[in-house]
Amino acid sequence: MPLTVASTTSIVASIPALTGFVPHDSLLLITALTHDDGSVTTGPLMRADLAHLTDNAADCVRQFNRQCADLPVLCVTGIVVCAVDDAGDSLPLRADVHAVVALLAEHGFTDTDIVHVPAIADGARWRSYRDPERTGVLPDPATTPAAVATTVAGHTVAARREDLAARFTPAPEHLRERLQQHIADTVIDLGIDAQRPAAAAARIARADTALRAAGRGVLPADSDDIVALAATFATPPFRDALFAPSDYGQRLAAENLLLHLWCHSCDPVAGQLATVIAMHAYLRGDGAGARIALENADPEQPLVRLLACLLDRAVAPSKVRDMVQEASADARRTLLGEPVVEQA
């Protein structure tokens, strides 16, 4: 399926909505997937810093291939986003781009076009490396169908990826160290409470109350609350029982609460909380937020590896939400000493 100027323009302009932020100095590779019914949909998207492209183009392509090797990829569109110092006709990083195209072909991705755009912004002009005469001008990225859908879903697009990553800024070290041992002791207590339905019910009720308060924009300030909640959300049986929020707003409130607890925690609890944040972000469709949370998570946790696989494979959250909801409900029943509901 040859890409038209209009379709390429739409793809490039939609990138901020698809990534959750406006990329700068980046290489992006995005796939189109073909399905048995003949339909074509957007598939996985990979972003790499241009510094990584120039240092190790082969690694960039290996990462992309890990995501897409087993998928029905119809074609690949690449976007190089970087400002240029002059208004000449030369396209930047030509040698690196040609290397990427050749490496993609070695992995079987033969229908590839890579374009350059100085910025993903209204009025910016893109040009194809394959055919510099093939060019187009971007509309306002906020007006694309992808951006409109993002807005309707309640998502926001950050100006830079760094703005999303800056959310993970820990509280001053002396505050976290003062709470660290209390949180560790409470985690031990939770292991005992997980076997005592009445005690477990009290722990869950406290967390549910905090989640409702977070939905109103109120986060815990009392040290005892922060200690109790950080330990609760970091302990697997209770963590699993609290994945219940079912809509976007509730999951966003849960993220805000968990991020507040993360800021006041040290590892290993902080790494466990980051995993829960990543799960909520993924389930509400925020892939960029989920990946950034995973960068702060304990990589040895099985849930981290599962989430990374789901993100790499671009598995739609809708395919796993019901399963997570059911598993969370069963985990809650188990803690409360209630019979687990068997699924037909």
mmCIF file with all atom_site columns, C-alpha atoms in Angstrom, residues 60-236:
data_model
loop_
_atom_site.group_PDB
_atom_site.id
_atom_site.type_symbol
_atom_site.label_atom_id
_atom_site.label_alt_id
_atom_site.label_comp_id
_atom_site.label_asym_id
_atom_site.label_entity_id
_atom_site.label_seq_id
_atom_site.pdbx_PDB_ins_code
_atom_site.Cartn_x
_atom_site.Cartn_y
_atom_site.Cartn_z
_atom_site.occupancy
_atom_site.B_iso_or_equiv
_atom_site.pdbx_formal_charge
_atom_site.auth_seq_id
_atom_site.auth_comp_id
_atom_site.auth_asym_id
_atom_site.auth_atom_id
_atom_site.pdbx_PDB_model_num
ATOM 1   C CA . CYS A 1 60  ? 17.309  0.786   17.102 1.00 0.00 ? 60  CYS A CA 1
ATOM 2   C CA . VAL A 1 61  ? 16.198  -1.643  14.413 1.00 0.00 ? 61  VAL A CA 1
ATOM 3   C CA . ARG A 1 62  ? 16.630  -4.645  16.741 1.00 0.00 ? 62  ARG A CA 1
ATOM 4   C CA . GLN A 1 63  ? 14.294  -2.993  19.252 1.00 0.00 ? 63  GLN A CA 1
ATOM 5   C CA . PHE A 1 64  ? 11.756  -2.357  16.514 1.00 0.00 ? 64  PHE A CA 1
ATOM 6   C CA . ASN A 1 65  ? 12.029  -5.922  15.228 1.00 0.00 ? 65  ASN A CA 1
ATOM 7   C CA . ARG A 1 66  ? 11.412  -7.310  18.720 1.00 0.00 ? 66  ARG A CA 1
ATOM 8   C CA . GLN A 1 67  ? 8.109   -5.449  18.750 1.00 0.00 ? 67  GLN A CA 1
ATOM 9   C CA . CYS A 1 68  ? 6.967   -6.223  15.236 1.00 0.00 ? 68  CYS A CA 1
ATOM 10  C CA . ALA A 1 69  ? 8.651   -9.370  13.878 1.00 0.00 ? 69  ALA A CA 1
ATOM 11  C CA . ASP A 1 70  ? 5.562   -11.557 14.353 1.00 0.00 ? 70  ASP A CA 1
ATOM 12  C CA . LEU A 1 71  ? 2.964   -8.968  13.328 1.00 0.00 ? 71  LEU A CA 1
ATOM 13  C CA . PRO A 1 72  ? 1.280   -8.558  9.916  1.00 0.00 ? 72  PRO A CA 1
ATOM 14  C CA . VAL A 1 73  ? 3.166   -5.369  9.041  1.00 0.00 ? 73  VAL A CA 1
ATOM 15  C CA . LEU A 1 74  ? 2.048   -3.827  5.783  1.00 0.00 ? 74  LEU A CA 1
ATOM 16  C CA . CYS A 1 75  ? 4.439   -0.873  5.737  1.00 0.00 ? 75  CYS A CA 1
ATOM 17  C CA . VAL A 1 76  ? 6.633   1.212   8.015  1.00 0.00 ? 76  VAL A CA 1
ATOM 18  C CA . THR A 1 77  ? 6.766   4.989   8.231  1.00 0.00 ? 77  THR A CA 1
ATOM 19  C CA . GLY A 1 78  ? 9.761   6.596   9.893  1.00 0.00 ? 78  GLY A CA 1
ATOM 20  C CA . ILE A 1 79  ? 9.920   10.180  11.101 1.00 0.00 ? 79  ILE A CA 1
ATOM 21  C CA . VAL A 1 80  ? 13.134  12.008  11.908 1.00 0.00 ? 80  VAL A CA 1
ATOM 22  C CA . VAL A 1 81  ? 12.318  15.025  14.068 1.00 0.00 ? 81  VAL A CA 1
ATOM 23  C CA . CYS A 1 82  ? 15.109  17.549  14.351 1.00 0.00 ? 82  CYS A CA 1
ATOM 24  C CA . ALA A 1 83  ? 15.676  21.215  13.625 1.00 0.00 ? 83  ALA A CA 1
ATOM 25  C CA . VAL A 1 84  ? 18.026  22.171  10.801 1.00 0.00 ? 84  VAL A CA 1
ATOM 26  C CA . ASP A 1 85  ? 20.402  25.104  10.868 1.00 0.00 ? 85  ASP A CA 1
ATOM 27  C CA . ASP A 1 86  ? 19.834  26.249  7.321  1.00 0.00 ? 86  ASP A CA 1
ATOM 28  C CA . ALA A 1 87  ? 17.136  26.310  4.695  1.00 0.00 ? 87  ALA A CA 1
ATOM 29  C CA . GLY A 1 88  ? 19.133  24.278  2.190  1.00 0.00 ? 88  GLY A CA 1
ATOM 30  C CA . ASP A 1 89  ? 17.898  21.245  0.308  1.00 0.00 ? 89  ASP A CA 1
ATOM 31  C CA . SER A 1 90  ? 19.992  18.702  2.209  1.00 0.00 ? 90  SER A CA 1
ATOM 32  C CA . LEU A 1 91  ? 18.216  16.348  4.589  1.00 0.00 ? 91  LEU A CA 1
ATOM 33  C CA . PRO A 1 92  ? 19.948  15.662  7.923  1.00 0.00 ? 92  PRO A CA 1
ATOM 34  C CA . LEU A 1 93  ? 21.382  12.293  8.948  1.00 0.00 ? 93  LEU A CA 1
ATOM 35  C CA . ARG A 1 94  ? 21.072  10.799  5.465  1.00 0.00 ? 94  ARG A CA 1
ATOM 36  C CA . ALA A 1 95  ? 23.664  8.075   6.070  1.00 0.00 ? 95  ALA A CA 1
ATOM 37  C CA . ASP A 1 96  ? 22.025  7.000   9.337  1.00 0.00 ? 96  ASP A CA 1
ATOM 38  C CA . VAL A 1 97  ? 18.581  6.941   7.749  1.00 0.00 ? 97  VAL A CA 1
ATOM 39  C CA . HIS A 1 98  ? 19.776  4.863   4.797  1.00 0.00 ? 98  HIS A CA 1
ATOM 40  C CA . ALA A 1 99  ? 21.385  2.455   7.271  1.00 0.00 ? 99  ALA A CA 1
ATOM 41  C CA . VAL A 1 100 ? 18.065  2.093   9.115  1.00 0.00 ? 100 VAL A CA 1
ATOM 42  C CA . VAL A 1 101 ? 16.199  1.413   5.861  1.00 0.00 ? 101 VAL A CA 1
ATOM 43  C CA . ALA A 1 102 ? 18.732  -1.248  4.883  1.00 0.00 ? 102 ALA A CA 1
ATOM 44  C CA . LEU A 1 103 ? 18.620  -2.881  8.307  1.00 0.00 ? 103 LEU A CA 1
ATOM 45  C CA . LEU A 1 104 ? 14.813  -2.907  8.285  1.00 0.00 ? 104 LEU A CA 1
ATOM 46  C CA . ALA A 1 105 ? 14.885  -4.624  4.884  1.00 0.00 ? 105 ALA A CA 1
ATOM 47  C CA . GLU A 1 106 ? 17.179  -7.311  6.304  1.00 0.00 ? 106 GLU A CA 1
ATOM 48  C CA . HIS A 1 107 ? 14.475  -8.053  8.879  1.00 0.00 ? 107 HIS A CA 1
ATOM 49  C CA . GLY A 1 108 ? 11.803  -8.248  6.169  1.00 0.00 ? 108 GLY A CA 1
ATOM 50  C CA . PHE A 1 109 ? 10.386  -4.709  6.414  1.00 0.00 ? 109 PHE A CA 1
ATOM 51  C CA . THR A 1 110 ? 10.794  -3.774  2.772  1.00 0.00 ? 110 THR A CA 1
ATOM 52  C CA . ASP A 1 111 ? 7.989   -1.225  2.347  1.00 0.00 ? 111 ASP A CA 1
ATOM 53  C CA . THR A 1 112 ? 9.507   1.646   4.293  1.00 0.00 ? 112 THR A CA 1
ATOM 54  C CA . ASP A 1 113 ? 9.585   5.391   3.899  1.00 0.00 ? 113 ASP A CA 1
ATOM 55  C CA . ILE A 1 114 ? 11.323  7.776   6.282  1.00 0.00 ? 114 ILE A CA 1
ATOM 56  C CA . VAL A 1 115 ? 10.615  11.488  6.312  1.00 0.00 ? 115 VAL A CA 1
ATOM 57  C CA . HIS A 1 116 ? 12.200  14.466  8.020  1.00 0.00 ? 116 HIS A CA 1
ATOM 58  C CA . VAL A 1 117 ? 10.306  17.213  9.804  1.00 0.00 ? 117 VAL A CA 1
ATOM 59  C CA . PRO A 1 118 ? 11.969  20.031  11.771 1.00 0.00 ? 118 PRO A CA 1
ATOM 60  C CA . ALA A 1 119 ? 9.201   19.982  14.375 1.00 0.00 ? 119 ALA A CA 1
ATOM 61  C CA . ILE A 1 120 ? 5.782   18.427  14.737 1.00 0.00 ? 120 ILE A CA 1
ATOM 62  C CA . ALA A 1 121 ? 3.885   21.685  14.635 1.00 0.00 ? 121 ALA A CA 1
ATOM 63  C CA . ASP A 1 122 ? 1.314   23.546  12.583 1.00 0.00 ? 122 ASP A CA 1
ATOM 64  C CA . GLY A 1 123 ? 2.830   24.613  9.254  1.00 0.00 ? 123 GLY A CA 1
ATOM 65  C CA . ALA A 1 124 ? 5.980   22.472  9.491  1.00 0.00 ? 124 ALA A CA 1
ATOM 66  C CA . ARG A 1 125 ? 7.021   20.868  6.207  1.00 0.00 ? 125 ARG A CA 1
ATOM 67  C CA . TRP A 1 126 ? 8.080   17.233  5.983  1.00 0.00 ? 126 TRP A CA 1
ATOM 68  C CA . ARG A 1 127 ? 10.190  15.729  3.186  1.00 0.00 ? 127 ARG A CA 1
ATOM 69  C CA . SER A 1 128 ? 10.812  12.130  2.244  1.00 0.00 ? 128 SER A CA 1
ATOM 70  C CA . TYR A 1 129 ? 14.329  10.706  2.239  1.00 0.00 ? 129 TYR A CA 1
ATOM 71  C CA . ARG A 1 130 ? 13.269  8.245   -0.461 1.00 0.00 ? 130 ARG A CA 1
ATOM 72  C CA . ASP A 1 131 ? 11.940  10.986  -2.721 1.00 0.00 ? 131 ASP A CA 1
ATOM 73  C CA . PRO A 1 132 ? 12.722  14.551  -1.597 1.00 0.00 ? 132 PRO A CA 1
ATOM 74  C CA . GLU A 1 133 ? 10.111  15.819  -4.044 1.00 0.00 ? 133 GLU A CA 1
ATOM 75  C CA . ARG A 1 134 ? 7.467   14.055  -1.973 1.00 0.00 ? 134 ARG A CA 1
ATOM 76  C CA . THR A 1 135 ? 6.587   16.575  0.702  1.00 0.00 ? 135 THR A CA 1
ATOM 77  C CA . GLY A 1 136 ? 3.700   17.984  2.686  1.00 0.00 ? 136 GLY A CA 1
ATOM 78  C CA . VAL A 1 137 ? 2.778   20.593  5.283  1.00 0.00 ? 137 VAL A CA 1
ATOM 79  C CA . LEU A 1 138 ? 1.456   19.613  8.703  1.00 0.00 ? 138 LEU A CA 1
ATOM 80  C CA . PRO A 1 139 ? -1.867  20.846  10.046 1.00 0.00 ? 139 PRO A CA 1
ATOM 81  C CA . ASP A 1 140 ? -2.207  21.770  13.705 1.00 0.00 ? 140 ASP A CA 1
ATOM 82  C CA . PRO A 1 141 ? -1.482  18.427  15.444 1.00 0.00 ? 141 PRO A CA 1
ATOM 83  C CA . ALA A 1 142 ? -4.298  19.173  17.905 1.00 0.00 ? 142 ALA A CA 1
ATOM 84  C CA . THR A 1 143 ? -6.847  18.930  15.066 1.00 0.00 ? 143 THR A CA 1
ATOM 85  C CA . THR A 1 144 ? -6.011  15.404  13.877 1.00 0.00 ? 144 THR A CA 1
ATOM 86  C CA . PRO A 1 145 ? -8.556  12.617  14.478 1.00 0.00 ? 145 PRO A CA 1
ATOM 87  C CA . ALA A 1 146 ? -6.050  10.941  16.813 1.00 0.00 ? 146 ALA A CA 1
ATOM 88  C CA . ALA A 1 147 ? -5.718  14.139  18.867 1.00 0.00 ? 147 ALA A CA 1
ATOM 89  C CA . VAL A 1 148 ? -9.473  14.613  19.027 1.00 0.00 ? 148 VAL A CA 1
ATOM 90  C CA . ALA A 1 149 ? -9.909  11.027  20.218 1.00 0.00 ? 149 ALA A CA 1
ATOM 91  C CA . THR A 1 150 ? -7.173  11.585  22.790 1.00 0.00 ? 150 THR A CA 1
ATOM 92  C CA . THR A 1 151 ? -8.922  14.684  24.116 1.00 0.00 ? 151 THR A CA 1
ATOM 93  C CA . VAL A 1 152 ? -12.297 12.948  24.262 1.00 0.00 ? 152 VAL A CA 1
ATOM 94  C CA . ALA A 1 153 ? -10.703 10.103  26.245 1.00 0.00 ? 153 ALA A CA 1
ATOM 95  C CA . GLY A 1 154 ? -9.356  12.622  28.761 1.00 0.00 ? 154 GLY A CA 1
ATOM 96  C CA . HIS A 1 155 ? -5.694  12.266  27.840 1.00 0.00 ? 155 HIS A CA 1
ATOM 97  C CA . THR A 1 156 ? -3.324  15.209  27.673 1.00 0.00 ? 156 THR A CA 1
ATOM 98  C CA . VAL A 1 157 ? -0.270  15.665  25.456 1.00 0.00 ? 157 VAL A CA 1
ATOM 99  C CA . ALA A 1 158 ? 2.877   16.912  27.171 1.00 0.00 ? 158 ALA A CA 1
ATOM 100 C CA . ALA A 1 159 ? 5.179   19.411  25.498 1.00 0.00 ? 159 ALA A CA 1
ATOM 101 C CA . ARG A 1 160 ? 8.135   17.066  26.017 1.00 0.00 ? 160 ARG A CA 1
ATOM 102 C CA . ARG A 1 161 ? 8.777   13.558  27.286 1.00 0.00 ? 161 ARG A CA 1
ATOM 103 C CA . GLU A 1 162 ? 10.885  15.129  30.022 1.00 0.00 ? 162 GLU A CA 1
ATOM 104 C CA . ASP A 1 163 ? 7.744   16.756  31.394 1.00 0.00 ? 163 ASP A CA 1
ATOM 105 C CA . LEU A 1 164 ? 6.189   13.326  31.903 1.00 0.00 ? 164 LEU A CA 1
ATOM 106 C CA . ALA A 1 165 ? 9.361   11.907  33.425 1.00 0.00 ? 165 ALA A CA 1
ATOM 107 C CA . ALA A 1 166 ? 9.656   14.886  35.821 1.00 0.00 ? 166 ALA A CA 1
ATOM 108 C CA . ARG A 1 167 ? 6.559   13.634  37.646 1.00 0.00 ? 167 ARG A CA 1
ATOM 109 C CA . PHE A 1 168 ? 8.848   10.989  39.147 1.00 0.00 ? 168 PHE A CA 1
ATOM 110 C CA . THR A 1 169 ? 10.793  13.398  41.327 1.00 0.00 ? 169 THR A CA 1
ATOM 111 C CA . PRO A 1 170 ? 11.254  11.977  44.833 1.00 0.00 ? 170 PRO A CA 1
ATOM 112 C CA . ALA A 1 171 ? 10.636  13.954  47.999 1.00 0.00 ? 171 ALA A CA 1
ATOM 113 C CA . PRO A 1 172 ? 13.743  15.153  49.890 1.00 0.00 ? 172 PRO A CA 1
ATOM 114 C CA . GLU A 1 173 ? 15.887  12.237  50.990 1.00 0.00 ? 173 GLU A CA 1
ATOM 115 C CA . HIS A 1 174 ? 15.568  12.970  54.711 1.00 0.00 ? 174 HIS A CA 1
ATOM 116 C CA . LEU A 1 175 ? 11.764  12.674  54.475 1.00 0.00 ? 175 LEU A CA 1
ATOM 117 C CA . ARG A 1 176 ? 11.923  9.355   52.648 1.00 0.00 ? 176 ARG A CA 1
ATOM 118 C CA . GLU A 1 177 ? 14.542  7.940   54.987 1.00 0.00 ? 177 GLU A CA 1
ATOM 119 C CA . ARG A 1 178 ? 12.440  8.896   58.013 1.00 0.00 ? 178 ARG A CA 1
ATOM 120 C CA . LEU A 1 179 ? 9.545   6.829   56.630 1.00 0.00 ? 179 LEU A CA 1
ATOM 121 C CA . GLN A 1 180 ? 11.542  3.954   55.153 1.00 0.00 ? 180 GLN A CA 1
ATOM 122 C CA . GLN A 1 181 ? 11.765  1.676   58.183 1.00 0.00 ? 181 GLN A CA 1
ATOM 123 C CA . HIS A 1 182 ? 8.129   2.330   59.145 1.00 0.00 ? 182 HIS A CA 1
ATOM 124 C CA . ILE A 1 183 ? 7.018   1.320   55.650 1.00 0.00 ? 183 ILE A CA 1
ATOM 125 C CA . ALA A 1 184 ? 9.213   -1.810  55.740 1.00 0.00 ? 184 ALA A CA 1
ATOM 126 C CA . ASP A 1 185 ? 7.747   -2.831  59.118 1.00 0.00 ? 185 ASP A CA 1
ATOM 127 C CA . THR A 1 186 ? 4.214   -2.268  57.819 1.00 0.00 ? 186 THR A CA 1
ATOM 128 C CA . VAL A 1 187 ? 4.901   -4.482  54.794 1.00 0.00 ? 187 VAL A CA 1
ATOM 129 C CA . ILE A 1 188 ? 5.726   -7.290  57.231 1.00 0.00 ? 188 ILE A CA 1
ATOM 130 C CA . ASP A 1 189 ? 2.487   -6.615  59.130 1.00 0.00 ? 189 ASP A CA 1
ATOM 131 C CA . LEU A 1 190 ? 0.546   -6.756  55.863 1.00 0.00 ? 190 LEU A CA 1
ATOM 132 C CA . GLY A 1 191 ? 1.915   -10.219 55.187 1.00 0.00 ? 191 GLY A CA 1
ATOM 133 C CA . ILE A 1 192 ? 0.246   -11.293 58.439 1.00 0.00 ? 192 ILE A CA 1
ATOM 134 C CA . ASP A 1 193 ? -2.940  -9.319  57.801 1.00 0.00 ? 193 ASP A CA 1
ATOM 135 C CA . ALA A 1 194 ? -3.334  -11.013 54.419 1.00 0.00 ? 194 ALA A CA 1
ATOM 136 C CA . GLN A 1 195 ? -4.230  -14.172 56.366 1.00 0.00 ? 195 GLN A CA 1
ATOM 137 C CA . ARG A 1 196 ? -6.727  -12.387 58.653 1.00 0.00 ? 196 ARG A CA 1
ATOM 138 C CA . PRO A 1 197 ? -9.903  -11.325 56.802 1.00 0.00 ? 197 PRO A CA 1
ATOM 139 C CA . ALA A 1 198 ? -10.960 -8.706  59.369 1.00 0.00 ? 198 ALA A CA 1
ATOM 140 C CA . ALA A 1 199 ? -7.545  -7.046  59.356 1.00 0.00 ? 199 ALA A CA 1
ATOM 141 C CA . ALA A 1 200 ? -7.380  -7.265  55.563 1.00 0.00 ? 200 ALA A CA 1
ATOM 142 C CA . ALA A 1 201 ? -10.797 -5.624  55.289 1.00 0.00 ? 201 ALA A CA 1
ATOM 143 C CA . ALA A 1 202 ? -9.587  -2.690  57.389 1.00 0.00 ? 202 ALA A CA 1
ATOM 144 C CA . ARG A 1 203 ? -6.498  -2.280  55.181 1.00 0.00 ? 203 ARG A CA 1
ATOM 145 C CA . ILE A 1 204 ? -8.579  -2.351  52.001 1.00 0.00 ? 204 ILE A CA 1
ATOM 146 C CA . ALA A 1 205 ? -11.137 0.076   53.401 1.00 0.00 ? 205 ALA A CA 1
ATOM 147 C CA . ARG A 1 206 ? -8.377  2.546   54.242 1.00 0.00 ? 206 ARG A CA 1
ATOM 148 C CA . ALA A 1 207 ? -7.001  2.287   50.704 1.00 0.00 ? 207 ALA A CA 1
ATOM 149 C CA . ASP A 1 208 ? -10.470 2.639   49.163 1.00 0.00 ? 208 ASP A CA 1
ATOM 150 C CA . THR A 1 209 ? -11.048 5.792   51.201 1.00 0.00 ? 209 THR A CA 1
ATOM 151 C CA . ALA A 1 210 ? -7.725  7.217   50.013 1.00 0.00 ? 210 ALA A CA 1
ATOM 152 C CA . LEU A 1 211 ? -8.618  6.429   46.398 1.00 0.00 ? 211 LEU A CA 1
ATOM 153 C CA . ARG A 1 212 ? -11.949 8.237   46.700 1.00 0.00 ? 212 ARG A CA 1
ATOM 154 C CA . ALA A 1 213 ? -10.198 11.228  48.269 1.00 0.00 ? 213 ALA A CA 1
ATOM 155 C CA . ALA A 1 214 ? -7.644  11.260  45.439 1.00 0.00 ? 214 ALA A CA 1
ATOM 156 C CA . GLY A 1 215 ? -10.545 11.430  43.016 1.00 0.00 ? 215 GLY A CA 1
ATOM 157 C CA . ARG A 1 216 ? -11.469 14.729  44.706 1.00 0.00 ? 216 ARG A CA 1
ATOM 158 C CA . GLY A 1 217 ? -7.865  15.932  44.474 1.00 0.00 ? 217 GLY A CA 1
ATOM 159 C CA . VAL A 1 218 ? -7.050  15.233  48.138 1.00 0.00 ? 218 VAL A CA 1
ATOM 160 C CA . LEU A 1 219 ? -3.807  13.341  48.815 1.00 0.00 ? 219 LEU A CA 1
ATOM 161 C CA . PRO A 1 220 ? -2.646  12.050  52.230 1.00 0.00 ? 220 PRO A CA 1
ATOM 162 C CA . ALA A 1 221 ? -0.466  14.426  54.249 1.00 0.00 ? 221 ALA A CA 1
ATOM 163 C CA . ASP A 1 222 ? -0.275  12.492  57.528 1.00 0.00 ? 222 ASP A CA 1
ATOM 164 C CA . SER A 1 223 ? 2.847   10.333  57.826 1.00 0.00 ? 223 SER A CA 1
ATOM 165 C CA . ASP A 1 224 ? 0.905   7.395   59.277 1.00 0.00 ? 224 ASP A CA 1
ATOM 166 C CA . ASP A 1 225 ? -1.421  7.412   56.269 1.00 0.00 ? 225 ASP A CA 1
ATOM 167 C CA . ILE A 1 226 ? 1.467   7.609   53.807 1.00 0.00 ? 226 ILE A CA 1
ATOM 168 C CA . VAL A 1 227 ? 3.244   4.706   55.534 1.00 0.00 ? 227 VAL A CA 1
ATOM 169 C CA . ALA A 1 228 ? 0.146   2.512   55.684 1.00 0.00 ? 228 ALA A CA 1
ATOM 170 C CA . LEU A 1 229 ? -0.910  3.213   52.088 1.00 0.00 ? 229 LEU A CA 1
ATOM 171 C CA . ALA A 1 230 ? 2.560   2.856   50.552 1.00 0.00 ? 230 ALA A CA 1
ATOM 172 C CA . ALA A 1 231 ? 2.965   -0.532  52.194 1.00 0.00 ? 231 ALA A CA 1
ATOM 173 C CA . THR A 1 232 ? -0.553  -1.619  51.189 1.00 0.00 ? 232 THR A CA 1
ATOM 174 C CA . PHE A 1 233 ? -0.188  -0.793  47.485 1.00 0.00 ? 233 PHE A CA 1
ATOM 175 C CA . ALA A 1 234 ? 3.291   -2.353  47.386 1.00 0.00 ? 234 ALA A CA 1
ATOM 176 C CA . THR A 1 235 ? 2.227   -5.718  48.891 1.00 0.00 ? 235 THR A CA 1
ATOM 177 C CA . PRO A 1 236 ? 1.049   -8.075  46.099 1.00 0.00 ? 236 PRO A CA 1
#
